[in-house]
Structures are given as structure tokens and as C-alpha cells.
Coordinates of C-alpha atoms in Angstrom, one line a residue:
M37 CA -158.0 104.4 98.2
K38 CA -161.2 106.4 97.8
L39 CA -161.6 107.9 94.3
V40 CA -163.3 111.1 95.3
K41 CA -163.1 113.4 92.4
K42 CA -163.5 113.4 88.7
I43 CA -160.6 115.1 86.9
S44 CA -161.1 117.1 83.7
I45 CA -159.5 116.2 80.4
A46 CA -155.8 117.2 80.3
L47 CA -154.7 120.1 78.1
L48 CA -151.7 118.8 76.4
I49 CA -149.7 121.7 74.9
P50 CA -146.4 121.0 73.2
A51 CA -143.8 123.7 73.7
I52 CA -142.1 123.1 70.3
A53 CA -143.2 124.0 66.8
L54 CA -144.6 121.0 64.9
G55 CA -143.8 121.1 61.2
G56 CA -143.8 118.6 58.4
N57 CA -146.3 116.1 57.1
F58 CA -146.5 112.4 57.6
A59 CA -148.3 109.9 55.3
Q60 CA -149.2 106.6 57.0
A61 CA -147.7 103.7 55.1
A62 CA -150.0 100.7 54.6
D63 CA -147.4 98.3 56.2
I64 CA -147.0 100.3 59.4
P65 CA -148.9 98.8 62.3
G66 CA -151.8 100.8 63.8
E67 CA -149.9 101.0 67.0
Q68 CA -147.3 103.3 65.2
F69 CA -149.9 105.6 63.7
V70 CA -148.5 109.2 63.6
L71 CA -150.5 112.4 63.1
S72 CA -150.0 114.6 60.1
N73 CA -150.0 118.4 60.2
P74 CA -153.2 120.2 59.1
P75 CA -153.1 120.4 55.2
T76 CA -153.0 124.2 55.0
A77 CA -152.0 127.2 57.2
D78 CA -155.7 127.8 58.2
R79 CA -156.9 127.1 61.7
Y80 CA -158.2 123.6 62.2
T81 CA -159.8 121.3 64.7
G82 CA -158.8 117.6 64.5
V83 CA -159.4 114.3 66.2
N84 CA -157.2 111.4 67.0
L85 CA -159.1 108.8 69.1
A86 CA -158.6 105.1 69.7
D87 CA -157.9 105.2 73.4
D88 CA -157.4 108.3 75.6
N89 CA -153.6 108.0 75.3
A90 CA -153.3 108.7 79.0
A91 CA -150.7 106.0 79.5
K92 CA -148.4 107.2 76.8
N93 CA -145.5 109.6 77.4
T94 CA -146.2 110.0 81.1
F95 CA -144.2 111.6 83.8
S96 CA -144.2 112.1 87.6
A97 CA -144.5 115.5 89.2
L98 CA -145.6 117.2 92.4
E99 CA -146.9 120.7 91.9
A100 CA -148.0 123.6 94.1
F101 CA -150.5 126.2 93.0
T102 CA -152.1 129.5 93.9
A103 CA -155.4 130.6 92.3
N104 CA -158.0 133.4 92.3
G105 CA -160.2 131.2 94.5
T106 CA -160.3 128.0 96.5
T107 CA -162.7 125.9 94.4
R108 CA -161.6 123.5 91.6
D109 CA -163.0 125.9 89.0
A110 CA -160.7 128.7 90.2
S111 CA -158.2 130.0 87.7
I112 CA -154.6 129.2 88.3
L113 CA -152.3 132.2 89.1
T114 CA -149.0 130.4 89.7
R115 CA -147.6 126.9 89.6
Q116 CA -144.4 125.4 91.0
T117 CA -142.9 122.0 90.7
C118 CA -141.8 120.6 94.1
Q119 CA -139.4 118.0 95.5
K120 CA -140.8 118.4 99.0
I121 CA -143.7 120.1 100.6
G122 CA -142.4 123.1 102.6
D123 CA -139.6 124.0 100.1
K124 CA -139.6 127.5 98.7
G125 CA -142.5 128.0 96.4
C126 CA -144.1 124.8 97.8
E127 CA -145.4 126.1 101.1
A128 CA -147.8 123.8 102.8
K129 CA -150.7 126.2 102.6
K130 CA -150.9 126.0 98.8
Y131 CA -153.0 123.7 96.6
F132 CA -151.1 120.6 95.5
Q133 CA -151.5 118.0 92.7
Y134 CA -149.4 115.0 91.9
N135 CA -148.8 112.6 89.0
A136 CA -147.2 109.5 90.5
Q137 CA -145.7 106.9 88.2
L138 CA -145.4 103.7 90.2
G139 CA -142.3 101.5 89.7
M140 CA -141.3 98.0 90.8
C141 CA -141.1 97.4 94.5
D142 CA -137.6 97.1 95.9
S143 CA -135.6 97.6 99.1
T144 CA -136.2 101.4 99.0
V145 CA -139.8 101.5 97.7
T146 CA -142.1 99.1 99.6
T147 CA -145.5 100.6 99.1
D148 CA -147.4 102.1 96.1
C149 CA -145.4 99.9 93.8
V150 CA -145.7 96.8 91.5
T151 CA -144.7 93.5 93.0
K152 CA -144.9 91.4 89.8
V153 CA -145.9 91.5 86.1
F154 CA -147.0 88.3 84.5
A155 CA -148.3 86.7 81.3
R156 CA -150.6 83.6 80.9
D157 CA -151.0 81.6 77.7
E158 CA -154.4 80.0 76.8
S159 CA -153.7 76.9 78.9
G160 CA -153.3 79.2 82.0
A161 CA -149.6 78.6 82.4
E162 CA -148.1 81.8 84.0
V163 CA -144.7 83.3 83.7
E164 CA -143.3 86.4 85.4
G165 CA -141.7 89.2 83.4
T166 CA -138.0 89.9 84.1
F167 CA -137.4 93.5 85.2
V168 CA -135.1 95.3 82.6
E169 CA -135.1 99.0 83.6
N170 CA -137.0 102.0 84.7
F171 CA -137.7 104.1 81.6
P172 CA -136.9 106.9 81.3
G173 CA -135.9 106.6 84.9
N174 CA -135.8 109.4 87.5
T175 CA -136.1 112.9 86.1
E176 CA -135.8 116.4 87.6
F177 CA -139.5 116.1 88.5
S178 CA -139.4 112.8 90.3
Y179 CA -140.1 113.2 94.0
P180 CA -140.1 111.0 97.2
G181 CA -143.5 110.0 98.7
D182 CA -144.9 110.3 102.2
P183 CA -147.5 107.6 103.0
S184 CA -148.5 109.4 106.2
I185 CA -150.2 112.1 104.2
G186 CA -151.3 109.9 101.3
L187 CA -148.6 111.0 98.9
P188 CA -147.2 108.2 96.7
A189 CA -143.6 108.5 95.4
G190 CA -143.3 109.7 91.8
T191 CA -140.9 107.4 90.1
S192 CA -140.9 106.0 86.5
P193 CA -142.6 103.5 84.2
F194 CA -140.6 100.4 83.7
V195 CA -139.7 97.7 81.1
V196 CA -140.0 93.9 81.6
D197 CA -139.0 91.1 79.3
F198 CA -141.2 88.1 78.3
P199 CA -139.0 85.9 76.1
T200 CA -141.8 83.3 76.1
H201 CA -144.4 85.8 74.8
P202 CA -142.7 87.7 71.9
H203 CA -144.3 90.2 69.6
A204 CA -143.3 91.5 66.1
G205 CA -140.7 93.9 67.6
G206 CA -139.1 91.6 70.2
S207 CA -140.1 90.6 73.7
L208 CA -140.0 93.9 75.7
Y209 CA -143.1 95.4 77.4
L210 CA -143.5 98.8 79.0
V211 CA -145.6 98.8 82.2
V212 CA -147.3 102.1 83.1
L213 CA -149.2 102.5 86.3
W214 CA -150.0 105.9 87.8
L215 CA -152.0 107.7 90.4
Q216 CA -153.3 111.2 90.3
G217 CA -154.3 113.1 93.4
S218 CA -154.6 116.5 95.1
R219 CA -155.1 118.3 98.4
G220 CA -156.8 121.5 99.0
F221 CA -155.5 124.8 100.4
N222 CA -154.3 124.5 104.0
E223 CA -155.1 120.7 104.1
K224 CA -152.8 117.9 105.1
Q225 CA -154.1 114.7 103.5
F226 CA -154.1 114.0 99.8
D227 CA -157.1 112.4 98.1
V228 CA -156.6 110.0 95.1
E229 CA -158.5 111.2 92.1
H230 CA -157.5 108.7 89.4
F231 CA -155.9 105.3 88.9
S232 CA -154.7 104.3 85.4
T233 CA -152.5 101.7 83.9
G234 CA -151.4 100.4 80.5
I235 CA -149.1 97.7 79.1
F236 CA -147.4 98.1 75.7
A237 CA -145.4 95.8 73.5
V238 CA -142.3 97.8 72.6
S239 CA -138.8 97.9 71.1
K240 CA -136.2 100.6 71.7
V241 CA -134.8 102.9 69.1
S242 CA -132.3 105.8 69.3
G243 CA -133.0 109.4 68.3
R244 CA -133.6 112.9 69.6
Y245 CA -136.9 113.4 71.4
T246 CA -138.8 115.7 73.7
M247 CA -140.0 114.4 77.1
A248 CA -143.4 115.1 78.7
R249 CA -143.2 117.4 81.7
P250 CA -145.4 119.7 83.8
A251 CA -146.7 122.8 82.1
D252 CA -144.2 125.8 82.2
N253 CA -145.1 128.7 84.5
E254 CA -145.5 131.0 81.6
E255 CA -148.0 128.7 80.0
T256 CA -150.6 129.5 82.7
R257 CA -153.7 130.9 80.9
P258 CA -157.1 132.1 82.2
D259 CA -158.8 128.9 81.0
H260 CA -156.4 126.8 83.2
K261 CA -158.3 125.7 86.3
L262 CA -157.3 124.0 89.5
G263 CA -159.5 121.1 88.7
G264 CA -157.9 120.5 85.3
R265 CA -154.6 119.0 84.4
Q266 CA -152.1 120.8 82.2
A267 CA -148.9 119.5 80.8
T268 CA -146.3 119.9 78.1
A269 CA -146.6 116.9 75.8
G270 CA -143.7 114.6 75.0
G271 CA -142.8 112.1 72.3
F272 CA -141.8 114.6 69.6
N273 CA -138.8 114.2 67.3
T274 CA -136.3 117.1 67.6
D275 CA -134.3 115.9 64.6
P276 CA -135.4 118.4 61.9
S277 CA -135.0 115.8 59.1
L278 CA -137.9 113.7 60.7
P279 CA -141.6 114.3 61.1
R280 CA -142.1 116.2 64.3
R281 CA -144.6 113.8 65.8
S282 CA -143.2 110.4 66.7
A283 CA -145.0 107.1 67.4
C284 CA -143.1 106.6 70.7
V285 CA -145.2 105.5 73.7
Q286 CA -142.4 106.7 76.1
T287 CA -139.2 108.7 75.4
S288 CA -136.0 109.9 77.0
L289 CA -134.0 112.6 75.3
T290 CA -132.1 110.0 73.3
E291 CA -134.3 106.9 73.1
C292 CA -137.8 105.9 72.1
L293 CA -140.0 103.0 73.0
L294 CA -141.7 102.1 69.8
P295 CA -145.1 100.3 70.1
W296 CA -146.1 97.0 68.4
A297 CA -149.2 94.9 68.3
M298 CA -149.9 93.0 71.5
P299 CA -150.5 89.2 71.3
L300 CA -154.3 88.9 71.5
D301 CA -154.2 85.3 72.8
T302 CA -152.1 86.2 75.8
S303 CA -153.4 87.4 79.1
F304 CA -151.2 90.1 80.8
G305 CA -151.4 91.4 84.3
F306 CA -149.7 92.7 87.4
T307 CA -150.0 92.9 91.1
V308 CA -149.7 96.3 92.7
K309 CA -149.2 97.0 96.4
L310 CA -151.1 100.1 97.5
H311 CA -151.1 102.0 100.8
E312 CA -154.7 103.1 100.3
K313 CA -157.4 100.7 99.2
V314 CA -158.8 100.8 95.7
T315 CA -162.6 100.8 95.7
G316 CA -165.2 101.6 93.1
W317 CA -165.1 100.6 89.5
L318 CA -162.5 100.2 86.7
H319 CA -163.1 100.5 83.0
G320 CA -160.8 99.8 80.1
R321 CA -159.5 97.6 77.3
I322 CA -159.1 94.1 78.9
A323 CA -161.0 91.1 77.5
D324 CA -161.7 88.3 79.9
A325 CA -160.9 90.6 82.7
Q326 CA -160.0 89.2 86.2
S327 CA -159.3 90.9 89.5
V328 CA -158.2 89.6 92.8
I329 CA -157.7 91.6 96.0
T330 CA -155.8 90.4 99.0
K331 CA -154.0 92.0 102.0
A332 CA -150.3 92.2 102.5
K333 CA -148.7 91.5 106.0
D334 CA -148.3 95.2 106.6
G335 CA -152.0 95.9 105.8
D336 CA -151.5 97.3 102.3
Q337 CA -153.8 96.2 99.6
L338 CA -152.6 93.8 96.9
L339 CA -154.6 94.4 93.8
T340 CA -154.1 92.0 90.8
I341 CA -155.6 92.9 87.4
A342 CA -155.3 90.6 84.4
G343 CA -156.8 90.1 80.9
K344 CA -156.2 90.0 77.2
P345 CA -155.5 93.0 75.0
T346 CA -158.3 94.2 72.6
L347 CA -158.2 95.6 69.1
V348 CA -159.6 99.2 69.1
P349 CA -160.5 101.1 66.0
G350 CA -159.3 104.7 65.8
I351 CA -160.8 107.8 64.2
Y352 CA -158.6 110.6 62.8
G353 CA -158.9 113.7 60.7
W354 CA -158.7 117.5 60.4
F355 CA -161.4 120.1 59.5
K356 CA -161.1 123.9 59.1
K357 CA -162.7 125.7 62.0
D358 CA -164.9 127.7 59.6
E359 CA -165.8 124.8 57.4
Y360 CA -167.1 122.1 59.8
P361 CA -169.2 119.4 58.3
T362 CA -172.8 119.5 59.4
P363 CA -172.5 116.9 62.3
L364 CA -169.5 118.9 63.8
K365 CA -171.2 122.3 63.2
N366 CA -174.3 121.1 65.0
Y367 CA -172.4 119.7 67.9
Y368 CA -169.8 122.5 68.5
S369 CA -172.4 125.3 68.0
K370 CA -173.9 124.2 71.4
Q371 CA -170.5 124.1 73.2
D372 CA -168.4 126.8 74.9
I373 CA -166.2 128.0 72.0
K374 CA -163.2 128.6 74.3
Q375 CA -163.3 125.1 75.5
V376 CA -163.7 123.8 71.9
N377 CA -160.6 125.7 70.8
S378 CA -158.4 125.0 73.8
N379 CA -159.2 121.5 75.1
G380 CA -156.7 119.2 73.4
L381 CA -153.2 119.2 71.9
G382 CA -152.2 122.6 70.8
W383 CA -150.9 122.8 67.2
P384 CA -149.0 125.8 65.8
K385 CA -149.5 127.7 62.6
P386 CA -147.1 126.3 59.9
G387 CA -143.8 128.2 59.8
S388 CA -144.6 130.0 63.1
E389 CA -142.4 129.9 66.2
G390 CA -145.4 130.3 68.5
Q391 CA -148.5 128.2 68.5
M392 CA -151.1 130.7 69.7
G393 CA -153.7 132.5 67.6
P394 CA -154.7 136.2 68.1
D395 CA -157.3 135.1 70.6
G396 CA -154.6 133.7 72.9
L397 CA -155.7 130.1 72.2
P398 CA -153.8 127.4 70.2
W399 CA -153.8 128.1 66.4
S400 CA -155.2 124.7 65.8
I401 CA -156.3 122.0 68.2
M402 CA -156.1 118.2 68.1
K403 CA -158.6 116.4 70.3
E404 CA -157.1 113.2 71.7
G405 CA -158.5 112.9 75.2
F406 CA -162.3 112.8 75.2
G407 CA -164.0 112.2 78.5
Y408 CA -165.6 108.8 78.8
D409 CA -169.0 110.5 79.5
E410 CA -172.1 111.6 77.7
G411 CA -170.3 114.6 76.3
G412 CA -167.4 112.5 74.9
F413 CA -169.9 110.0 73.6
A414 CA -171.8 112.7 71.7
E415 CA -168.6 114.3 70.4
T416 CA -167.4 111.0 69.1
L417 CA -170.7 110.3 67.3
A418 CA -170.3 113.7 65.6
W419 CA -166.8 113.0 64.4
I420 CA -167.7 109.5 63.1
A421 CA -170.6 111.1 61.2
A422 CA -168.3 113.7 59.8
L423 CA -165.4 111.4 58.8
G424 CA -167.5 108.4 57.6
N425 CA -168.2 105.1 59.3
K426 CA -164.7 103.6 58.7
A427 CA -161.8 103.6 61.1
Q428 CA -158.6 105.4 59.9
Y429 CA -156.4 102.8 61.9
A430 CA -156.7 100.2 64.6
Q431 CA -154.4 99.3 67.5
T432 CA -154.2 96.7 70.2
V433 CA -154.7 98.1 73.7
W434 CA -154.3 96.8 77.3
S435 CA -155.5 99.5 79.7
A436 CA -157.6 100.0 82.8
K437 CA -158.7 103.2 84.6
S438 CA -160.8 104.2 87.6
I439 CA -164.3 105.6 87.5
G440 CA -166.5 107.0 90.2
N441 CA -168.3 104.5 92.5
Q442 CA -172.0 104.4 91.4
Y443 CA -174.4 102.4 93.6
E444 CA -172.6 103.6 96.8
Q445 CA -175.5 102.4 98.9
C446 CA -174.5 98.8 97.8
M447 CA -170.8 99.3 98.6
K448 CA -171.0 100.6 102.2
G449 CA -168.1 99.1 104.2
A450 CA -166.6 97.4 101.1
E451 CA -162.8 97.2 100.8
G452 CA -162.6 96.1 97.1
L453 CA -163.8 96.7 93.6
S454 CA -167.5 96.9 92.6
G455 CA -166.7 95.8 89.1
I456 CA -164.7 96.1 85.9
V457 CA -166.2 97.2 82.6
S458 CA -164.3 96.5 79.4
T459 CA -165.0 96.9 75.7
N460 CA -163.1 97.2 72.4
S461 CA -165.3 100.1 71.3
T462 CA -163.7 103.4 70.2
M463 CA -165.8 105.3 72.8
Y464 CA -168.1 104.3 75.6
I465 CA -169.7 105.7 78.7
G466 CA -167.0 105.1 81.3
N467 CA -169.4 104.9 84.2
P468 CA -170.8 101.7 85.7
P469 CA -173.7 100.4 83.6
T470 CA -176.9 102.4 84.2
F471 CA -179.7 100.6 86.0
E472 CA -182.9 101.3 84.1
K473 CA -185.8 100.8 86.5
E474 CA -188.4 100.5 83.7
S475 CA -186.6 97.6 82.0
Q476 CA -185.0 96.4 85.2
S477 CA -181.7 96.2 83.3
L478 CA -178.1 97.3 83.4
D479 CA -177.5 99.3 80.2
Y480 CA -174.2 100.2 78.6
K481 CA -173.6 102.5 75.6
V482 CA -170.8 102.1 73.1
V483 CA -169.8 103.7 69.8
S484 CA -167.3 102.9 67.0
P485 CA -167.0 103.1 63.3
H486 CA -168.8 100.3 61.5
F487 CA -165.8 99.2 59.5
L488 CA -162.1 98.6 60.2
P489 CA -159.4 100.3 57.9
N490 CA -159.3 97.2 55.6
G491 CA -163.1 97.4 55.1
D492 CA -164.0 94.5 57.3
E493 CA -167.0 94.9 59.5
F494 CA -165.9 95.6 63.1
K495 CA -167.2 93.2 65.7
G496 CA -167.6 94.4 69.2
S497 CA -166.9 92.9 72.6
Y498 CA -168.1 93.7 76.0
D499 CA -167.1 92.3 79.4
L500 CA -168.8 93.1 82.7
V501 CA -167.2 91.7 85.9
I502 CA -169.4 92.7 88.8
N503 CA -169.1 91.9 92.5
S504 CA -171.9 89.4 93.2
K505 CA -173.0 91.2 96.4
V506 CA -173.2 94.5 94.6
A507 CA -175.3 93.0 91.8
R508 CA -177.7 91.4 94.3
C509 CA -177.9 94.7 96.2
I510 CA -178.8 96.6 93.0
Y511 CA -181.6 94.2 92.2
G512 CA -182.6 93.4 95.7
F513 CA -181.9 89.7 95.2
S514 CA -181.3 87.1 97.8
S515 CA -178.2 84.9 97.9
A516 CA -180.0 82.3 95.7
P517 CA -178.6 81.6 92.2
V518 CA -179.0 84.4 89.6
S519 CA -179.5 84.1 85.8
A520 CA -178.9 86.8 83.1
K521 CA -180.1 87.8 79.7
I522 CA -177.8 89.9 77.6
T523 CA -179.3 91.8 74.6
I524 CA -177.6 94.0 72.0
L525 CA -179.9 96.9 70.9
S526 CA -178.9 98.8 67.7
A527 CA -179.4 102.5 67.6
N528 CA -182.8 102.1 66.0
G529 CA -183.9 99.8 68.8
S530 CA -183.7 96.5 66.9
T531 CA -182.1 93.5 68.5
Q532 CA -178.8 92.2 67.2
V533 CA -177.5 88.7 67.1
A534 CA -174.5 88.2 69.4
T535 CA -172.7 85.5 71.4
T536 CA -173.3 86.0 75.1
T537 CA -172.3 84.1 78.2
F538 CA -173.0 84.5 82.0
T539 CA -171.2 82.8 84.8
E540 CA -170.9 83.3 88.6
Q541 CA -168.0 82.0 90.6
N542 CA -165.8 83.1 93.5
G543 CA -167.9 86.1 94.4
W544 CA -168.0 87.6 90.9
M545 CA -170.5 87.6 88.0
H546 CA -169.0 87.5 84.5
L547 CA -171.1 88.7 81.6
V548 CA -169.7 88.6 78.1
A549 CA -171.0 89.7 74.7
R550 CA -169.2 89.2 71.5
G551 CA -169.7 89.7 67.8
F552 CA -172.1 92.7 67.7
T553 CA -171.8 95.5 65.2
F554 CA -171.7 99.3 65.4
S555 CA -172.1 102.4 65.1
S556 CA -173.8 103.0 68.5
P557 CA -175.5 99.9 70.1
T558 CA -176.6 99.5 73.7
V559 CA -175.6 96.4 75.7
R560 CA -178.5 95.5 77.9
V561 CA -178.0 93.1 80.8
K562 CA -181.0 91.9 82.7
L563 CA -180.5 89.7 85.8
S564 CA -183.3 87.6 87.2
Q565 CA -183.9 85.3 90.1
S566 CA -186.6 82.7 90.7
K567 CA -188.9 83.5 93.5
A568 CA -188.8 81.2 96.5
K569 CA -191.6 78.7 96.5
T570 CA -194.1 78.9 99.4
T571 CA -196.0 76.0 100.8
T572 CA -199.4 76.4 102.4
T573 CA -200.9 73.8 104.7
A574 CA -204.7 73.6 104.9
K575 CA -206.1 73.8 108.4
S576 CA -208.3 70.9 109.4
K577 CA -211.9 71.8 110.2
K578 CA -213.2 71.3 113.7
K579 CA -215.9 68.8 113.9

């Protein structure tokens, strides 16, 4: 699977009015944090960021598009959900995108599916989770796959049971693993753009909820581009006696999977069988990350990812659009105002049926899906400066996502991962570590509030698992043993005290840093290798 394109942040626009306020009780776990409405009827910009929430309230869909051009920045003219390419409205000449939720492998689905989900305790003892159900199961947007054109089947997330690894809400866990891809106008083969996964500790409760789904045809706007991803958000209560926003990580129309804290001392993982090979890098929220790649009898790739959940601090708040604090005013004054006011979760004017303002954009906007890039990093810094250096909540997270393959010259012919980067930081640069020629180091930038909600100083973690061959290629090293020095640099350039380790085994280098503090330190990894000794033999003089 070649990850060939970078997708833009999804525009999640709920189709229902969102009314009512919600006060977060002190005894509610951070995993069940729920947004409140803006405090007045004015237009607001808000932020809710602990993870990108990409694995919550997901759905499968295959969509066909027409546009005013053929490039990824062309504006969408029409969209149509499809069951099969070639159906009415889904003619093969159109541009296509898919969201494919991958389920458990069975007699009918034998590729692009999960073969097992497992948990390991601190002794290394492993147990497999027992499959319970697909949730929410097939919907009107589920579709069959076609491996011959690179199209995985769009099924459903699923629930497994780990009685030996319970959490505060029981022993059920939701497993979400999805692929996103597209193919251009008049093309045949799909390209995979994105790979993402999450595991959540959950319990099931009954109620009345909305479900996530593709954006409605009438929601097409001039700012909707082929290269973007638009959807109608799910996970909202439809019972008028309850707050509109729910804490559900996945919903059906009548049931909710409510999240709980993950056991931090347990390693969770899965093996997924993929028709196309995963290459490049992964980033996410997995401490002590491990990955193994093997080949199935039919040639498919078997990718195993495992690791422990991490505790991630969240930032949350609202500000009136015409009364931004100085850090936000300085940041947003340099951005495209239409992007600022449309890129996020649309929020309606209180008491209004519609959610749009007179400019045709959402009345208010809640930013929940920052890109893990320089722009997202700078925007997060501005929000932390505006809100104060203390997290509003914290939640346990287990997730992994794909990123582009840097150092391609060192991965020619490779059939596996270059590396996995993981941190508990609120935001980070989601690319592979940058190789700085001057310092001859791999540098990685992270940012978080300095304090947790209870006032404790937040301590950071960083894991880099890098393919040994890739690391040696980057540095130009031989196959001789390598050593590493890990340094934590504060924003002012001073060196922090942290616990660091480096090991190399089974073709992977593992670099770990623990216990550093925030707001925006840089993790610097410098590899070194002793030069081979040379022996000179003096020539005897002729007599």
C-alpha cells in the first residue's frame, strides 16, 4: 500500500441544531468530556483538541464526484454515494473517494480485514479478544470491495471482549481500523491516501442518537474541494431532554458506545491482513510501540501493531470571533479567513434551525481536527497561549495513523515500515523526525499544556521505532553497532533532564524519552558510530 497523497482536514458539519449547555462534572472521566455550546448567541471560534478524533463516530462510504476541474483543489459540483462503480450517478469516469472501515476476517471477507486483536500484560502473557459484534454494523452506505482495482470493502468497526483486562466500564473494547483512498477522473486503480486505527475501552448504553454519514448533496459549498473530506458528524443526542453533544465514540440510532479510561499497563494490538502493502511511517499514541510484518500464504501483508495507551492532555474553549485574545488574533490575521471560519465542526446560532451565517459559512466553528503539521503546531501554540498553560481535560488514547514517507531514497524496494513515532503530547509534527545536517540529529517537535487539569506538571513521553537499515542509510553508517544520544531542548534552547534509552534488536532501533516537561520542547536524537580502525604497516628499507 503506497500512501501517495496527503488529505486535508475533514470538514465535519452536523446536520442538526445543537442546543443546550453542558457543564463537565469533576467525577466524569476525561474520555467522556463533552462540549458545551458557546456562552452567548454571538459568532465564536472554539477548540477541542486532545487527539484528532478521526477514529470516533466513523463510517464507510464510496462516493462519486464531479467538479469544476480535475485537480484536487477543484471545487465539488455534485456528489453521489455508491454501492457499485457503474451504477447510476456512479459512472466510472467520475472522481471517487472511499472511507473503508475494516472488520474481522471471516468466510466472506478474507482480505483488508483484521485477523486478531490481542492484549498483553506486563509479563508478556498474551490473550486474544473474543469477537462480540460489528458496531453499528452494515449501514445504507456500506459497500462491497474489489481488490482488483484496489478498493477495500467498507464494513464496520467491531467490538471485542477482554474479560482478563477489564476497565472501569466493563471489559468491552471498540476496534476501529480504516483506510481512505481515491482515484482520479477516468482512472481505474484506487490509491490509498490514509491508514488510521484506534482502540477504545467502552460500555454500551441506550438512547437516541445521530450517526455519522457522508455529507448531503445539498451541503456542497464552494469551499468544498476534491482533495478534502466532508461529512455529516455523528454522535449527537436526539432526545431533547439531553445535551445535544454526546460522549459516544460510536453510535447506532438507538445505542452508544461510551468511552472509559484504557488500562495504561496493558499493551493492546491487532494483526490486519492487507491486499496492498503498508510502507512509510506511522505516528500516534502508542507507548513502547512494536510492529511486525509478515506475508500470508496468498501474498497479502500481515501487519501487527501493538503498544500501551498514553494519557493525552486536551485543550478546550470558545472565543468570540471579534474578541480574539492576542495570540489568536496574531495567528488568524495571517490565515485565509474563509478557511478559519469553515474548517472544523459547524455550530449553529442558538435557537436557529440553520447553522449558517449570512456569509454562507457556519455561524460558529469548533476546531477539532488540526493537521499534524507546522500549521497545526503553530495554531495549537496560539490556543494554549490564549487559554493558559493548563489542560481542560485529559484522556487515555490508543491510536496510530499513516504519514508520508520521508527519506524515500533510503526506502527503495522496501516492503515494510520505515518507522513509528509516538508521543503523549497534545500536538506534534506528524512527519518523520527531521534530519538536521548541522547538528547531525533527528529532531522532533512537540507541544502541550504545562499542567494537567488537576494542576500536576505534565510529563512527556516520546518513542521512536525506526528500521535499522533506514537509520543507517540516513546517516551513511555501516552495519557496525550504533549508539545514540537523546536530548530534550526546551523552547529557550536549554537542556532538560529526562530518562532516555536506546536499544537495537531484530532489525529495529528503539529510542525512548520519558519525563520531560512542556510547553514546546524539541526531542533531539543523535546517532553515532565508531569509525573503523585502520592498521598501517611500515615498509622495510632496502639496504
